[in-house]
CSV table of C-alpha atoms in Angstrom, one decimal:
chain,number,residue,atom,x,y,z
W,24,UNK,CA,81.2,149.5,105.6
W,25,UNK,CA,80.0,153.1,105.0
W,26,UNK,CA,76.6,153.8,105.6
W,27,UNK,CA,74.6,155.0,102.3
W,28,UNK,CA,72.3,157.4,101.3
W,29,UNK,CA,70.7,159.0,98.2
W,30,UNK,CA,70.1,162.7,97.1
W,31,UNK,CA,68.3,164.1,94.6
W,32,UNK,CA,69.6,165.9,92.3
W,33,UNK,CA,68.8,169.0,92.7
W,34,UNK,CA,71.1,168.8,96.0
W,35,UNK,CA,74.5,168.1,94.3
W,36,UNK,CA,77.2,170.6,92.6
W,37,UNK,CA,80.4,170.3,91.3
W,38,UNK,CA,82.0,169.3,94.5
W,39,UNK,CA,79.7,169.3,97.3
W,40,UNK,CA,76.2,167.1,98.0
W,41,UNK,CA,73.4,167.7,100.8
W,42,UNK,CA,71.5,165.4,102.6
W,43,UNK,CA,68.0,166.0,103.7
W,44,UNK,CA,65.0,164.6,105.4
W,45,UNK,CA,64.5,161.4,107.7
W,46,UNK,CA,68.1,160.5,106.6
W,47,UNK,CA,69.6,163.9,109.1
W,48,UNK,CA,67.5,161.8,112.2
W,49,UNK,CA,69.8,158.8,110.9
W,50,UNK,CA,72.9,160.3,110.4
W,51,UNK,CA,72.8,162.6,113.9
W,52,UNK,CA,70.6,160.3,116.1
W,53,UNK,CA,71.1,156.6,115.1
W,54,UNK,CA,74.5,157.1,113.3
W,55,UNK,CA,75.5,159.6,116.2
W,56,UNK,CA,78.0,160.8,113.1
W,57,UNK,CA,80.1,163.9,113.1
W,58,UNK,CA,82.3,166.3,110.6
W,59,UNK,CA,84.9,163.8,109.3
W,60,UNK,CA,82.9,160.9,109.2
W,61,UNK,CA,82.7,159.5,105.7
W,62,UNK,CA,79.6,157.9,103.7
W,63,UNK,CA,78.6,156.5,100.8
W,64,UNK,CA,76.3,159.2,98.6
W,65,UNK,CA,74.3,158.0,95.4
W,66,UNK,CA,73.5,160.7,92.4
W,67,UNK,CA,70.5,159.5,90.7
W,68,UNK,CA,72.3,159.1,87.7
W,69,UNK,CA,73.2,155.6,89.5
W,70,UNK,CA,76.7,156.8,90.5
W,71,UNK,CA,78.5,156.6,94.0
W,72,UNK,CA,81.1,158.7,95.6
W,73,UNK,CA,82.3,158.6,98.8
W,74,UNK,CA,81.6,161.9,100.5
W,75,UNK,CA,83.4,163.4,103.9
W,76,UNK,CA,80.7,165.1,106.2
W,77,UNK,CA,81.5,169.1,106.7
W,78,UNK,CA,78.1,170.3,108.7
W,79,UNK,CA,75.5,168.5,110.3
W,80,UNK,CA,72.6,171.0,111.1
W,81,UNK,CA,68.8,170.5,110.1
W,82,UNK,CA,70.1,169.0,106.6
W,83,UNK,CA,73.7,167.6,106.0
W,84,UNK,CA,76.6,168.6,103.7
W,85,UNK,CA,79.5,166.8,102.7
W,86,UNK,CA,82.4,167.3,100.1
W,87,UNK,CA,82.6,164.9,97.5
W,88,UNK,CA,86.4,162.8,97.9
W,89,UNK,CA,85.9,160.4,94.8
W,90,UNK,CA,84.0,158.0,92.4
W,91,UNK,CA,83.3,154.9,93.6
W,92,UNK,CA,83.3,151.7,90.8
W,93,UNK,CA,80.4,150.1,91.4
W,94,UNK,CA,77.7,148.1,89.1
W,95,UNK,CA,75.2,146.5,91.1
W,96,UNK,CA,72.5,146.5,89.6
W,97,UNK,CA,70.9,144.0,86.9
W,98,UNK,CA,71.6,144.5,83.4
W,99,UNK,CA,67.8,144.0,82.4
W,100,UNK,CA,64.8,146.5,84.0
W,101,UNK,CA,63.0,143.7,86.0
W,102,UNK,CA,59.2,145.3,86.8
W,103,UNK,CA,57.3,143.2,88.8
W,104,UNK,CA,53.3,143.3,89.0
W,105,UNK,CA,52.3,142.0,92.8
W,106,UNK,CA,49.1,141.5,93.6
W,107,UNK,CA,48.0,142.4,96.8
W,108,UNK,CA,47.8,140.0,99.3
W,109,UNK,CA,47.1,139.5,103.1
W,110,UNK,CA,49.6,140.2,105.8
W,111,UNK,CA,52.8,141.7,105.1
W,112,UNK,CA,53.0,140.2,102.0
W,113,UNK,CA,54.0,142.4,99.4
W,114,UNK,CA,56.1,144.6,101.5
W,115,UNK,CA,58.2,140.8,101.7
W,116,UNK,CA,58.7,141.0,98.1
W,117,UNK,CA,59.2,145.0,98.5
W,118,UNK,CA,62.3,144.2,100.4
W,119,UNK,CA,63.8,140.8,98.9
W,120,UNK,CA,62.9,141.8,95.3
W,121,UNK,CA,64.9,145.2,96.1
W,122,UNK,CA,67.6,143.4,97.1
W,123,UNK,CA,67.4,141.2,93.9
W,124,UNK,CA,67.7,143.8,91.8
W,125,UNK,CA,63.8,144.8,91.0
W,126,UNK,CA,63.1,148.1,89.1
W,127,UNK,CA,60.3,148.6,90.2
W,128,UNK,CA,56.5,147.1,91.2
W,129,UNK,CA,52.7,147.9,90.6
W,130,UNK,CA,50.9,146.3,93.2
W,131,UNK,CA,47.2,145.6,91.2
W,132,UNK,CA,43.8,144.3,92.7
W,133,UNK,CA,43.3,141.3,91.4
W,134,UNK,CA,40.1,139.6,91.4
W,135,UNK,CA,41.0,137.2,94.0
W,136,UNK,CA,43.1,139.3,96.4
W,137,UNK,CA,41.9,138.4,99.9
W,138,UNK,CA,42.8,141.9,100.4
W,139,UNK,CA,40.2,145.0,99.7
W,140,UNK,CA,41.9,148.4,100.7
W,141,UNK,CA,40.5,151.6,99.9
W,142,UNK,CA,41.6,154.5,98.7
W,143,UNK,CA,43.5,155.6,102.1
W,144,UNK,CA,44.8,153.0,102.9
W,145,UNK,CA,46.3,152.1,99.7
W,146,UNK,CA,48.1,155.2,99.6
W,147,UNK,CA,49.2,154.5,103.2
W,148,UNK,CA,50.3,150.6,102.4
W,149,UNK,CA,52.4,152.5,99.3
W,150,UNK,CA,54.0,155.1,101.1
W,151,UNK,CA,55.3,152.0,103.4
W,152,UNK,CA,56.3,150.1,100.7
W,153,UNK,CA,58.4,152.6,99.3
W,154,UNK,CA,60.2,153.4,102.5
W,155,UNK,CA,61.1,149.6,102.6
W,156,UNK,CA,62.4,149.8,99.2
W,157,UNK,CA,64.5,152.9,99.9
W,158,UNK,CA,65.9,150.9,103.1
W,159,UNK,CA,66.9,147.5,101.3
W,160,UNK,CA,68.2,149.5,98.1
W,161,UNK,CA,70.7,151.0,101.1
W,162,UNK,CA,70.9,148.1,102.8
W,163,UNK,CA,71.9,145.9,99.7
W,164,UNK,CA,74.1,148.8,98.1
W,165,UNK,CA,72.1,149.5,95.1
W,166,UNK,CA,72.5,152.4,92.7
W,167,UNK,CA,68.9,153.1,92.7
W,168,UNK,CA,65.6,153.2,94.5
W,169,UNK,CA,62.8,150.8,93.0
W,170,UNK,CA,59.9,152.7,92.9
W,171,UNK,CA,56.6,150.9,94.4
W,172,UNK,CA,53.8,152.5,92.2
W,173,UNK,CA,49.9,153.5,93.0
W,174,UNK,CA,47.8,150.0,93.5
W,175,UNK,CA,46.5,149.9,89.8
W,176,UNK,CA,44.1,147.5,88.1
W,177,UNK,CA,45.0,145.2,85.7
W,178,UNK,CA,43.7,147.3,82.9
W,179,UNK,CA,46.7,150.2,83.8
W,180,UNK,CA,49.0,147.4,84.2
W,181,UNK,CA,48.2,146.9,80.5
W,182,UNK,CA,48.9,150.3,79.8
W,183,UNK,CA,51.9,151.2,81.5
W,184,UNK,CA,53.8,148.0,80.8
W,185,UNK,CA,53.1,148.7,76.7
W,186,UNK,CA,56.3,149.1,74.8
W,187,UNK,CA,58.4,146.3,77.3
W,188,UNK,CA,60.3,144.4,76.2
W,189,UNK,CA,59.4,141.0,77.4
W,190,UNK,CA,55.7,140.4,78.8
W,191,UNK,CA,55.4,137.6,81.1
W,192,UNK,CA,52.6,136.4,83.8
W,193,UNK,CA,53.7,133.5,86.1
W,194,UNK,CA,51.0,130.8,85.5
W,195,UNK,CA,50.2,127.9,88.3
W,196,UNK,CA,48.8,126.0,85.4
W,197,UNK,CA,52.0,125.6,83.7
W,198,UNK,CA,53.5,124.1,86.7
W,199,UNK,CA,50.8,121.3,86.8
W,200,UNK,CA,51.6,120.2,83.0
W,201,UNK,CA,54.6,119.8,80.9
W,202,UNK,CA,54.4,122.5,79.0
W,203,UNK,CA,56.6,124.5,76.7
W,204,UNK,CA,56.6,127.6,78.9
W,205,UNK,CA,59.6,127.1,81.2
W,206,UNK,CA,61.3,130.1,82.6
W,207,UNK,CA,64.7,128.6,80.9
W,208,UNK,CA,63.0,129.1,77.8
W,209,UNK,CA,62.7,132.8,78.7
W,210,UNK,CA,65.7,133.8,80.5
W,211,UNK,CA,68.3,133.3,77.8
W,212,UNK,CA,66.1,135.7,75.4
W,213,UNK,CA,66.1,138.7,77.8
W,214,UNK,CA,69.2,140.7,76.5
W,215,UNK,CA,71.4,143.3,78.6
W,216,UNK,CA,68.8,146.9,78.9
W,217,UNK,CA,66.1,145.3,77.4
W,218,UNK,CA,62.8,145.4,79.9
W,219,UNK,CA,60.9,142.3,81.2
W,220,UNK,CA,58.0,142.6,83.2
W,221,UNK,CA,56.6,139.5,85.2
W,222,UNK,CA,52.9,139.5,86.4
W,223,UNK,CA,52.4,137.5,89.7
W,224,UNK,CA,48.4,136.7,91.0
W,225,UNK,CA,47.2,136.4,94.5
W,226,UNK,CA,46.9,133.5,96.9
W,227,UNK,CA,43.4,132.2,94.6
W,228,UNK,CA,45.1,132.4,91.8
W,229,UNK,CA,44.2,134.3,88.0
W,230,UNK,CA,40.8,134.3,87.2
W,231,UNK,CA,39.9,132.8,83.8
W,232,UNK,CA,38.9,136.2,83.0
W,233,UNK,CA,42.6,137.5,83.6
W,234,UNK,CA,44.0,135.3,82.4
W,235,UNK,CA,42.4,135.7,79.1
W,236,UNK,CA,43.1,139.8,79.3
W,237,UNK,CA,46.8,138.8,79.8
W,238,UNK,CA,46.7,136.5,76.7
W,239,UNK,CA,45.3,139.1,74.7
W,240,UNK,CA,47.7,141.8,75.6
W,241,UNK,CA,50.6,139.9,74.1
W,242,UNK,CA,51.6,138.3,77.8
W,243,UNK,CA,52.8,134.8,77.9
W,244,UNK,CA,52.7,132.3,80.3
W,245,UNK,CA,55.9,131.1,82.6
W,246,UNK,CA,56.5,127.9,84.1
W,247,UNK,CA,58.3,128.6,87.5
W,248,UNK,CA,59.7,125.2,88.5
W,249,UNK,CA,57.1,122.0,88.8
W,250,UNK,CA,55.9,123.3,92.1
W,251,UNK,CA,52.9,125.7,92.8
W,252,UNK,CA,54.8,128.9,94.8
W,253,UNK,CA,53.0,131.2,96.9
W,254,UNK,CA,52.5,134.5,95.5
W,255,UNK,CA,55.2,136.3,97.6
W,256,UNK,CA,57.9,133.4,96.1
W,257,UNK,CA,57.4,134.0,92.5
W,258,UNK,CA,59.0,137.1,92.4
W,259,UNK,CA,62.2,136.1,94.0
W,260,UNK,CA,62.4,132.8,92.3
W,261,UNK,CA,62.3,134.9,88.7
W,262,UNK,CA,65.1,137.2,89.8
W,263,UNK,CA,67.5,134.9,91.5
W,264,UNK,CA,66.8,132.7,88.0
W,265,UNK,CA,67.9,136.0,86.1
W,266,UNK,CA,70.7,137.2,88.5
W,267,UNK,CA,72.3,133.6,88.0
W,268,UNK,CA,72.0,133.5,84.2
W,269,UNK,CA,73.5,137.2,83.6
W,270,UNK,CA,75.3,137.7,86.3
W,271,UNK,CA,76.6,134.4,87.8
């Protein structure tokens, strides 16, 4: 298997791509690679080539050899809203939810998140999560990075989710009732390219007050199986549930 890395764009041309930062370390140090060594390369148009290695200085070149046909990725932009929790947590779902084909996540401060960061540290945790998301997306041969997004409240999760397609919060309350909110109910109506976005609470659960917010910005309840999941479940329980309905 070819080890894979992604460029930005502004270090590809017509028949050559470079590779720069921490991924030189990998490639010389870890990799021990040389010139004729071959890798995988992603543009961030979502399009692979496999790429012969040229130079290995302080960045790496390689010529281009040819497309690669692959289409990983899920035909629906999955965002999930995490709320922060205690431990390592949210970088769990950083990693499995990249490999299950997440677009992206907005970690929010709920109002019962055991954890309380501040401003430092938050920008710390999402530096971190990011670099987990970049390492899964490799490790699980994605065409795309999911981007892990400032800790927002739930008022900007609001506004940056306006315009989806499909608004959904994951409710423990439909789980202790028969209700008319299972996910089955949902998946099926989530087309190819349309956008979904599934809002997951902390360990205590939605406040009243949330969940009232929710309700009023057009977000409806889901019904994840008859079981109460933890919070870092939910989000991998909705993906796999979508991966096997489109792509399965």
């Amino acid at each position: 298997m070819m080890q894979r890395y992604f460029a930005g764009r502004e270090n590809w041309n017509e028949d050559r791509v470079k590779i720069t930062g921490p991924d030189v370390h990998h490639i010389r140090k870890v990799m021990r690679m040389a010139p004729g060594d071959t890798v995988t390369v992603i543009h961030p148009d979502k399009k692979a080539f496999e790429a012969e290695i040229t130079e290995i200085n302080e960045e790496v070149y390689c010529a281009l050899k040819h497309p690669l046909e692959t289409d990983p990725e899920l035909p629906q932009k999955v965002t999930i809203v995490q709320a922060i929790g205690k431990s390592d947590k949210v970088e769990w779902v950083v990693q499995k939810g990249t490999e299950l084909g997440m677009a992206e996540m907005i970690p929010f401060q709920a109002g019962r998140s055991v954890a309380k960061w501040d401003e430092k540290r938050q920008q710390k945790k999402v530096e971190r999560w990011n670099k987990i998301a970049k390492e899964a997306a490799e490790q699980s041969e994605r065409l795309m990075i999911p981007e892990v997004k400032s800790v927002a409240s739930l008022k900007q999760v609001i506004q940056w989710t306006e315009g989806f397609g499909h608004l959904l919060f994951a409710y423990e309350n439909e789980a202790r009732e028969e209700t008319e909110s299972r996910l089955s109910g949902y998946i099926g109506k989530v087309g190819p390219g349309e956008s979904v976005c599934l809002v997951i609470g902390p360990e205590g659960g939605f406040t009243p007050e949330e969940v009232s917010v929710l309700y009023q910005a057009s977000f409806q309840p889901v019904r994840l199986g008859r079981r109460i999941l933890r919070m870092e479940t939910a989000a991998l329980y909705f993906l796999s549930a979508l991966s096997y309905e489109w792509e399965e």
